[in-house]
């Protein structure tokens, strides 16, 4: 079936991908690990591990999970870690043991962590030592039985300081000890099918309620192959150097940087603390970087860091922006400095994530999210569910092999986000122009994008409502130079002594940092509809 966007495909891009190439992600990664065994797979703080190292270490970790902790196929295992060497080893070990990886933000508050661990029924967690304090606060309220603690220096052996494990945790297992024990144990083969789950990727989805997107092995195999087919020769097998500064627990870096570039035999340079921009630039300078991925705010931050414009960008093949809209002014400046525009893509946790991206052979910036990748259909629909005409606004609905199986134990939410004919409703309003390019023009819901992370007003408002002295509240997103958008809270107070400092302190105890309101305004009343619904759009207009 012909689609308007096919005429924008580069000459090498097929309309469909061959899903029969791999039965599961483990098979795909093991093949590449053996093919590129002597190549450097990951670098962190200057330490490196080859593909052969990663295969061996992940085998040991999988054997430990199976034999010592009793992990069997389908068990959920949480991984709560920043970008450090332990992450890819633990990830591949979990998958080889047949586990389902539950990706956890290491900056979560205790409340957020408790919800996710309980919702996913997690008994085993691999956690960064610096996040063990948060875990210790809630572990008694969860089903966690096994805690494996990884430090910054694990597998680096550079003498890097790492926070000690919280003393409140009983008998935590050191990650290196688990590897040592596993090296003496046998790893049983696990039969993994394409429909078996690989990740529970927690997201606010389109309703603002935290829930796990069930991603299968086939979902991730599909998206890796779609990315590979779309990029073509812009991927240099066994030669690329990709910089990973966005967190690997985020689906963007997890699929593109981690899984895809392992398959492609690339060297992955892990940036543990991208907020240290001078250190980030110094690390970049050590490599002949060919691929970079990031969110708009990360690109902007690098461009404003002294020394970045002096780097050698002669090997940079392409840069991809996702997680939030790429601003033209940022892409123009990026091209001025590096010689290449940023290629914007679009996707969600529920879609593994890539749905659309701008053609790799195109050198101009389009201010669009590009065109659908192979084997993907996009349908723009009105409120009645009927497809709109080309050029008209409609909710972006997607179908393809990368679309999730549904939400974990939330049949109601799954039904709500799927059309009768099997399309996933993204909640974003888009148009398709006369050339077949898609542009996001509005959001169906009131989601706020802070540095590429989805923040939902409902969640913040629910917490603020519990603050003594708050009568009513509403939250919106406002422009922010550093994070793209920031949260602004509007509060009607019943206690006149309530101040902005009280609001910030309360939120800091209950919400991750990027969800805390940057701005607080006190009003006499909130705008409402005739039925009493708070009108956020009027707050935005004002």
GROMACS .gro file of C-alpha atoms in nm, residues 25 57 64 69 88 134 139 142 209 233 239 256 306 354 400 452 467 469 475 482 484 505 522:
model
   23
   25UNK     CA    1   1.689  -0.945   2.154
   57UNK     CA    2   3.038  -1.083   3.254
   64UNK     CA    3   2.403  -1.586   3.953
   69UNK     CA    4   1.839  -1.593   4.349
   88UNK     CA    5   2.484  -0.287   3.025
  134UNK     CA    6   1.578   0.588   4.882
  139UNK     CA    7   1.190  -0.162   5.112
  142UNK     CA    8   0.764  -0.377   4.902
  209UNK     CA    9  -0.129   0.765   3.578
  233UNK     CA   10   2.506   0.353   0.545
  239UNK     CA   11   3.336   0.165   1.357
  256UNK     CA   12   1.901   0.369   2.013
  306UNK     CA   13   3.329   2.685   2.672
  354UNK     CA   14   1.077   0.540   1.742
  400UNK     CA   15   0.354  -0.119   1.380
  452UNK     CA   16   1.269   1.534   2.768
  467UNK     CA   17  -0.029   2.010   5.156
  469UNK     CA   18  -0.317   2.518   5.362
  475UNK     CA   19  -0.018   2.302   3.720
  482UNK     CA   20   1.742   2.532   3.073
  484UNK     CA   21   1.262   2.353   2.768
  505UNK     CA   22   0.988   2.184   5.057
  522UNK     CA   23  -0.107   3.231   4.452
   0.00000   0.00000   0.00000
